[in-house]
Amino acid sequence: MIDTIEKEDNLISEEEAAQYDRQIRLWGLDAQKRLRGSRVLFVGLRGLGAEVAKNLILAGVKGLTLLDHEQVTEESRRAQFLIPVDADGQNQAQASLERAQLLNPMVEVKADTDAVESKPDDFFFQFDAVCLTRCSKDLMVRVDQLCASRNIKVFCGDVYGYHGYMFSDLGQEHHYVEEKPKVVKGSNEANDGPEAKKPKVDPSETTMVKKTVSFCSLKAALEVDCTNEKAKNNLKHIPVDYFLLQVLLKFRTDKGHDPQPDSFAEDSQLLLQIRDDVLETMGLSSELLPNTFVSYCFSEMAPVCAVVGGVLGQEIVKALSQRDAPHRNFFFFDGLKGSGVVDYFGSK
């Protein structure tokens, strides 16, 4: 779909060239035109959602639809910067629209106040990429499977206190180009010696290399078998945040919301119980996720939203522009350590 749009409208205006000058210099005109022809659906306008929306609008996608059915509360207003201070009680997507549009008038920004669960299957087919935050596991799996049938890129992400993650499914065959230093052939002259005949890398010259990579579904990524011998041997290399994500998604499914600071004691006990149940089902010891995790996974921390939102926005831009190697397929960020890790889960 992206390539088709690009061919239909192959020119870029002087105004766009001036607006996106730095980006065009960074990743090239072709990549910018692919972005300019892409429509994105973003679900969930809290702290992480505002960060990603900002990044996509500034990058210059063609259109961005902000979908959120929830109303603005004091907590949600403080969690993000697109909602005005006097917007309590309004719809979160609608309240975020004006400031979002002001970031870049060249991008068509729309607000949709429906619940994503109520949307029919064909609603998602009008977009080139769909990004889901604050959604249940079942809904994310459903949308991922729907979009896979139409080669639509799917991204998921959330922030839980000091922890955050993003997931991407770019399909069975995602094509992209990567800039590499040019290899210069060695000289064949007899007096140059054997060393001169070896290929050399010239850092001053680069060439574009076409590559293809395959992704698995979200369902496969979340149902990794940890009971076989190979998985047990590699257990120490698996980020703890992968198991934390499983626990938090189960909490969201059971309770219909994320852990709440107002019910910290009650939710902490439930988190510990869910931790035990989830890890037991996976054939693992609860010691993999120490009890202290419950102290650091409530609400959205603004700095964590900024980091995860930057990475998530970057990955959407890379996927749509087909420029540079994508993260495959999870990124986990631990704000306590101040570091993140990219890891792949699911069928190879």
Short mmCIF file of C-alpha atoms in Angstrom, two decimals:
data_model
loop_
_atom_site.label_atom_id
_atom_site.label_comp_id
_atom_site.label_asym_id
_atom_site.label_seq_id
_atom_site.Cartn_x
_atom_site.Cartn_y
_atom_site.Cartn_z
CA MET A 1 0.00 0.00 0.00
CA ILE A 2 2.82 2.41 0.89
CA ASP A 3 4.66 1.89 -2.40
CA THR A 4 1.43 2.32 -4.41
CA ILE A 5 0.65 5.65 -2.77
CA GLU A 6 4.20 6.81 -3.37
CA LYS A 7 3.95 6.08 -7.12
CA GLU A 8 0.61 7.84 -7.43
CA ASP A 9 1.90 11.07 -5.86
CA ASN A 10 5.60 11.22 -6.56
CA LEU A 11 6.20 14.94 -6.04
CA ILE A 12 6.99 16.78 -2.83
CA SER A 13 6.11 20.47 -2.46
CA GLU A 14 8.59 23.23 -1.64
CA GLU A 15 6.79 23.74 1.68
CA GLU A 16 7.20 20.07 2.58
CA ALA A 17 10.83 20.09 1.45
CA ALA A 18 11.51 23.01 3.80
CA GLN A 19 9.54 21.47 6.68
CA TYR A 20 11.26 18.08 6.43
CA ASP A 21 14.68 19.27 5.24
CA ARG A 22 16.65 17.77 8.15
CA GLN A 23 14.81 14.45 7.92
CA ILE A 24 15.32 14.20 4.15
CA ARG A 25 19.04 14.76 4.70
CA LEU A 26 19.03 12.02 7.34
CA TRP A 27 17.05 9.21 5.67
CA GLY A 28 16.54 10.39 2.10
CA LEU A 29 13.71 11.66 -0.08
CA ASP A 30 12.29 8.23 -0.94
CA ALA A 31 11.89 7.35 2.74
CA GLN A 32 10.19 10.69 3.45
CA LYS A 33 7.77 10.18 0.55
CA ARG A 34 6.81 6.75 1.93
CA LEU A 35 6.13 8.35 5.31
CA ARG A 36 4.15 11.10 3.63
CA GLY A 37 1.93 8.47 2.00
CA SER A 38 1.22 6.50 5.19
CA ARG A 39 -1.83 6.54 7.45
CA VAL A 40 -1.49 5.39 11.06
CA LEU A 41 -4.04 4.42 13.70
CA PHE A 42 -2.95 5.06 17.28
CA VAL A 43 -5.01 3.67 20.17
CA GLY A 44 -4.68 5.02 23.72
CA LEU A 45 -3.93 8.67 24.54
CA ARG A 46 -2.12 8.56 27.87
CA GLY A 47 1.53 9.35 28.60
CA LEU A 48 3.04 6.90 26.12
CA GLY A 49 0.42 7.71 23.50
CA ALA A 50 1.19 11.43 23.57
CA GLU A 51 4.90 10.78 23.09
CA VAL A 52 4.40 8.48 20.09
CA ALA A 53 1.77 10.73 18.51
CA LYS A 54 4.12 13.70 18.76
CA ASN A 55 6.96 11.77 17.12
CA LEU A 56 4.80 10.54 14.24
CA ILE A 57 3.29 13.95 13.55
CA LEU A 58 6.67 15.65 13.52
CA ALA A 59 8.08 12.90 11.27
CA GLY A 60 5.44 13.75 8.66
CA VAL A 61 3.07 10.83 8.13
CA LYS A 62 0.10 11.55 5.86
CA GLY A 63 -2.55 10.99 8.48
CA LEU A 64 -2.83 10.01 12.14
CA THR A 65 -6.07 8.87 13.78
CA LEU A 66 -6.11 9.14 17.59
CA LEU A 67 -8.58 6.66 19.05
CA ASP A 68 -9.58 6.67 22.70
CA HIS A 69 -13.02 6.32 24.32
CA GLU A 70 -12.00 7.24 27.87
CA GLN A 71 -12.58 10.58 29.58
CA VAL A 72 -9.88 12.91 30.86
CA THR A 73 -9.13 12.59 34.57
CA GLU A 74 -6.62 14.43 36.72
CA GLU A 75 -4.27 11.45 36.50
CA SER A 76 -4.50 11.11 32.70
CA ARG A 77 -4.11 14.87 32.23
CA ARG A 78 -0.95 14.92 34.29
CA ALA A 79 0.41 11.90 32.41
CA GLN A 80 0.61 13.63 29.03
CA PHE A 81 1.23 17.05 27.48
CA LEU A 82 -1.40 17.22 24.70
CA ILE A 83 -4.40 17.62 27.02
CA PRO A 84 -5.16 21.16 28.32
CA VAL A 85 -5.44 21.69 32.08
CA ASP A 86 -9.16 22.52 31.84
CA ALA A 87 -10.18 19.42 29.88
CA ASP A 88 -11.33 17.17 32.75
CA GLY A 89 -14.40 15.16 31.72
CA GLN A 90 -13.75 15.52 27.98
CA ASN A 91 -12.83 12.63 25.70
CA GLN A 92 -9.06 12.03 25.75
CA ALA A 93 -8.63 11.79 21.97
CA GLN A 94 -10.74 14.90 21.33
CA ALA A 95 -8.96 16.86 24.07
CA SER A 96 -5.56 15.95 22.56
CA LEU A 97 -6.49 16.89 19.00
CA GLU A 98 -5.84 20.65 18.92
CA ARG A 99 -2.32 20.57 20.35
CA ALA A 100 -1.46 17.50 18.27
CA GLN A 101 -2.52 19.24 15.05
CA LEU A 102 -0.52 22.37 15.91
CA LEU A 103 2.67 20.28 15.92
CA ASN A 104 2.48 19.90 12.12
CA PRO A 105 -0.38 21.36 10.02
CA MET A 106 0.70 19.20 7.04
CA VAL A 107 -0.44 16.02 8.81
CA GLU A 108 -4.13 15.10 8.88
CA VAL A 109 -4.82 14.45 12.57
CA LYS A 110 -8.25 13.04 13.50
CA ALA A 111 -9.87 12.05 16.78
CA ASP A 112 -12.07 8.97 17.15
CA THR A 113 -14.02 8.67 20.39
CA ASP A 114 -15.24 5.09 19.93
CA ALA A 115 -13.98 2.12 21.90
CA VAL A 116 -11.52 0.12 19.83
CA GLU A 117 -13.31 -3.09 20.86
CA SER A 118 -16.43 -1.88 19.01
CA LYS A 119 -14.66 -1.38 15.69
CA PRO A 120 -15.47 -3.85 12.87
CA ASP A 121 -12.66 -5.77 11.19
CA ASP A 122 -12.57 -3.64 8.04
CA PHE A 123 -12.01 -0.45 10.08
CA PHE A 124 -8.35 -1.39 10.54
CA PHE A 125 -7.79 -2.07 6.82
CA GLN A 126 -7.68 1.64 5.91
CA PHE A 127 -4.34 2.11 7.70
CA ASP A 128 -0.74 1.27 6.83
CA ALA A 129 0.19 0.79 10.49
CA VAL A 130 -1.76 0.23 13.71
CA CYS A 131 -0.31 0.94 17.15
CA LEU A 132 -2.11 -0.33 20.25
CA THR A 133 -1.56 0.86 23.82
CA ARG A 134 -3.63 0.21 26.94
CA CYS A 135 -5.40 -2.69 25.21
CA SER A 136 -6.18 -6.20 26.43
CA LYS A 137 -4.11 -9.14 25.26
CA ASP A 138 -7.08 -10.67 23.42
CA LEU A 139 -7.74 -7.45 21.51
CA MET A 140 -4.09 -7.02 20.53
CA VAL A 141 -3.92 -10.61 19.28
CA ARG A 142 -7.16 -10.15 17.31
CA VAL A 143 -5.99 -6.93 15.62
CA ASP A 144 -2.57 -8.40 14.89
CA GLN A 145 -4.13 -11.39 13.15
CA LEU A 146 -6.49 -9.17 11.16
CA CYS A 147 -3.73 -6.84 10.01
CA ALA A 148 -1.41 -9.70 9.10
CA SER A 149 -3.90 -10.78 6.43
CA ARG A 150 -3.56 -7.34 4.76
CA ASN A 151 0.17 -6.78 5.33
CA ILE A 152 -0.51 -3.93 7.76
CA LYS A 153 2.25 -3.22 10.28
CA VAL A 154 1.25 -3.74 13.92
CA PHE A 155 2.86 -2.27 17.02
CA CYS A 156 1.97 -2.64 20.70
CA GLY A 157 3.37 -0.86 23.73
CA ASP A 158 2.73 0.16 27.32
CA VAL A 159 4.39 1.77 30.31
CA TYR A 160 3.94 0.37 33.81
CA GLY A 161 5.69 2.56 36.36
CA TYR A 162 9.44 2.20 35.83
CA HIS A 163 8.96 -0.46 33.15
CA GLY A 164 7.91 -0.25 29.52
CA TYR A 165 7.86 -2.35 26.37
CA MET A 166 7.11 -2.28 22.67
CA PHE A 167 6.36 -5.11 20.24
CA SER A 168 6.31 -5.09 16.45
CA ASP A 169 4.92 -7.44 13.83
CA LEU A 170 5.99 -6.31 10.36
CA GLY A 171 4.82 -9.46 8.59
CA GLN A 172 6.41 -12.51 7.02
CA GLU A 173 8.50 -10.38 4.65
CA HIS A 174 9.49 -6.85 5.60
CA HIS A 175 11.73 -5.21 3.02
CA TYR A 176 14.03 -2.33 3.90
CA VAL A 177 17.27 -0.69 2.84
CA GLU A 178 20.30 -0.06 5.01
CA GLU A 179 23.20 2.27 4.39
CA LYS A 180 26.57 0.51 4.51
CA PRO A 181 30.17 1.68 3.92
CA LYS A 182 31.23 1.02 0.34
CA VAL A 183 33.73 -1.79 -0.25
CA VAL A 184 36.50 -0.80 -2.69
CA LYS A 185 38.18 -3.53 -4.69
CA GLY A 186 41.91 -3.96 -4.23
CA SER A 187 44.42 -3.11 -6.94
CA ASN A 188 45.50 -5.81 -9.40
CA GLU A 189 48.85 -4.20 -10.19
CA ALA A 190 51.75 -6.59 -9.70
CA ASN A 191 53.88 -4.21 -7.63
CA ASP A 192 51.17 -3.44 -5.11
CA GLY A 193 51.65 -6.67 -3.11
CA PRO A 194 49.01 -9.07 -1.71
CA GLU A 195 47.63 -6.61 0.86
CA ALA A 196 46.66 -4.12 -1.83
CA LYS A 197 44.52 -6.75 -3.59
CA LYS A 198 42.24 -7.25 -0.57
CA PRO A 199 38.85 -5.45 -0.58
CA LYS A 200 38.89 -2.30 1.56
CA VAL A 201 36.10 -0.39 3.29
CA ASP A 202 35.90 3.28 2.37
CA PRO A 203 34.07 5.09 5.20
CA SER A 204 33.69 8.22 3.07
CA GLU A 205 31.45 6.40 0.57
CA THR A 206 28.28 4.45 1.29
CA THR A 207 25.92 2.21 -0.63
CA MET A 208 22.31 1.16 -0.01
CA VAL A 209 21.81 -2.55 0.69
CA LYS A 210 18.38 -4.16 0.30
CA LYS A 211 17.39 -6.62 3.01
CA THR A 212 14.38 -8.70 4.09
CA VAL A 213 13.41 -9.84 7.59
CA SER A 214 10.56 -11.98 8.93
CA PHE A 215 8.42 -11.41 12.03
CA CYS A 216 6.07 -13.67 13.97
CA SER A 217 2.62 -12.92 15.37
CA LEU A 218 2.01 -11.45 18.82
CA LYS A 219 0.21 -14.65 19.82
CA ALA A 220 3.31 -16.73 19.00
CA ALA A 221 5.57 -14.24 20.77
CA LEU A 222 3.56 -14.44 23.99
CA GLU A 223 3.24 -18.25 23.97
CA VAL A 224 6.88 -19.25 24.03
CA ASP A 225 7.45 -22.74 25.49
CA CYS A 226 9.81 -22.39 28.45
CA THR A 227 9.56 -26.02 29.56
CA ASN A 228 11.84 -27.67 26.99
CA GLU A 229 15.48 -28.28 27.78
CA LYS A 230 16.84 -25.68 25.37
CA ALA A 231 14.61 -22.96 26.80
CA LYS A 232 15.59 -23.83 30.37
CA ASN A 233 19.27 -23.58 29.47
CA ASN A 234 18.68 -20.12 27.98
CA LEU A 235 16.46 -18.95 30.82
CA LYS A 236 19.11 -16.71 32.36
CA HIS A 237 19.36 -14.80 29.09
CA ILE A 238 15.63 -14.00 28.93
CA PRO A 239 14.82 -10.46 30.17
CA VAL A 240 12.79 -10.51 33.39
CA ASP A 241 10.55 -7.88 31.81
CA TYR A 242 9.16 -10.54 29.44
CA PHE A 243 7.65 -12.37 32.43
CA LEU A 244 6.57 -9.08 34.03
CA LEU A 245 4.67 -8.27 30.83
CA GLN A 246 2.85 -11.61 31.01
CA VAL A 247 1.79 -10.84 34.59
CA LEU A 248 0.61 -7.30 33.83
CA LEU A 249 -1.37 -8.38 30.76
CA LYS A 250 -3.09 -11.06 32.85
CA PHE A 251 -3.88 -8.44 35.53
CA ARG A 252 -5.42 -6.20 32.85
CA THR A 253 -7.50 -9.11 31.53
CA ASP A 254 -8.76 -10.11 34.99
CA LYS A 255 -9.44 -6.62 36.37
CA GLY A 256 -10.19 -4.63 33.23
CA HIS A 257 -7.58 -2.02 34.12
CA ASP A 258 -3.93 -1.65 35.14
CA PRO A 259 -2.71 -1.59 38.77
CA GLN A 260 -4.06 1.54 40.50
CA PRO A 261 -2.11 3.63 43.04
CA ASP A 262 -5.36 4.23 44.97
CA SER A 263 -5.65 0.48 45.62
CA PHE A 264 -1.94 -0.27 45.98
CA ALA A 265 -2.22 -2.81 48.82
CA GLU A 266 -5.02 -4.80 47.18
CA ASP A 267 -3.52 -4.71 43.68
CA SER A 268 -0.06 -5.63 44.97
CA GLN A 269 -1.41 -8.81 46.52
CA LEU A 270 -3.27 -9.66 43.32
CA LEU A 271 -0.12 -9.05 41.27
CA LEU A 272 1.81 -11.50 43.44
CA GLN A 273 -0.91 -14.12 43.06
CA ILE A 274 -1.04 -13.63 39.30
CA ARG A 275 2.77 -13.82 39.20
CA ASP A 276 2.65 -17.21 40.90
CA ASP A 277 -0.11 -18.49 38.60
CA VAL A 278 1.46 -17.24 35.36
CA LEU A 279 4.94 -18.57 36.08
CA GLU A 280 3.56 -21.89 37.32
CA THR A 281 1.59 -22.24 34.08
CA MET A 282 4.81 -21.56 32.17
CA GLY A 283 6.57 -24.23 34.23
CA LEU A 284 8.82 -21.69 35.94
CA SER A 285 9.66 -20.68 39.50
CA SER A 286 8.13 -17.54 40.98
CA GLU A 287 11.66 -16.59 42.06
CA LEU A 288 12.26 -15.38 38.49
CA LEU A 289 10.21 -12.30 39.39
CA PRO A 290 11.03 -11.20 42.96
CA ASN A 291 8.25 -9.78 45.15
CA THR A 292 9.75 -6.29 44.94
CA PHE A 293 8.45 -5.85 41.37
CA VAL A 294 5.07 -4.73 42.74
CA SER A 295 6.63 -1.50 44.03
CA TYR A 296 7.66 -0.32 40.58
CA CYS A 297 4.83 -1.03 38.13
CA PHE A 298 2.09 1.46 39.08
CA SER A 299 1.05 4.47 36.92
CA GLU A 300 3.04 5.93 34.03
CA MET A 301 6.42 7.53 34.72
CA ALA A 302 6.97 10.48 32.35
CA PRO A 303 10.68 9.75 31.71
CA VAL A 304 9.88 6.12 30.90
CA CYS A 305 7.11 7.25 28.53
CA ALA A 306 9.64 9.50 26.78
CA VAL A 307 12.16 6.69 26.29
CA VAL A 308 9.70 3.99 25.20
CA GLY A 309 7.74 6.51 23.12
CA GLY A 310 10.93 7.55 21.36
CA VAL A 311 11.81 3.96 20.50
CA LEU A 312 8.25 3.05 19.49
CA GLY A 313 7.89 6.15 17.32
CA GLN A 314 11.27 5.44 15.72
CA GLU A 315 10.29 1.86 14.88
CA ILE A 316 7.03 2.95 13.26
CA VAL A 317 8.90 5.52 11.17
CA LYS A 318 11.52 2.95 10.14
CA ALA A 319 8.86 0.40 9.18
CA LEU A 320 6.79 2.84 7.11
CA SER A 321 9.78 4.45 5.41
CA GLN A 322 11.40 1.02 4.81
CA ARG A 323 14.68 2.51 5.94
CA ASP A 324 17.12 0.83 8.37
CA ALA A 325 16.93 -2.44 10.30
CA PRO A 326 13.89 -2.76 12.60
CA HIS A 327 13.94 -3.98 16.19
CA ARG A 328 12.89 -7.64 16.14
CA ASN A 329 10.53 -8.01 17.90
CA PHE A 330 10.44 -6.78 21.55
CA PHE A 331 12.06 -3.80 23.23
CA PHE A 332 12.00 -3.77 27.03
CA PHE A 333 13.02 -0.76 29.13
CA ASP A 334 13.89 -0.90 32.83
CA GLY A 335 13.84 2.57 34.35
CA LEU A 336 15.44 1.34 37.57
CA LYS A 337 18.53 0.28 35.64
CA GLY A 338 18.23 3.03 33.05
CA SER A 339 18.72 0.57 30.20
CA GLY A 340 16.79 -1.25 27.53
CA VAL A 341 17.16 -4.51 25.61
CA VAL A 342 15.96 -5.80 22.23
CA ASP A 343 15.07 -9.49 22.13
CA TYR A 344 13.20 -11.85 19.85
CA PHE A 345 10.46 -14.22 21.05
CA GLY A 346 8.38 -16.59 18.95
CA SER A 347 8.87 -18.81 15.94
CA LYS A 348 12.00 -18.05 13.94
#
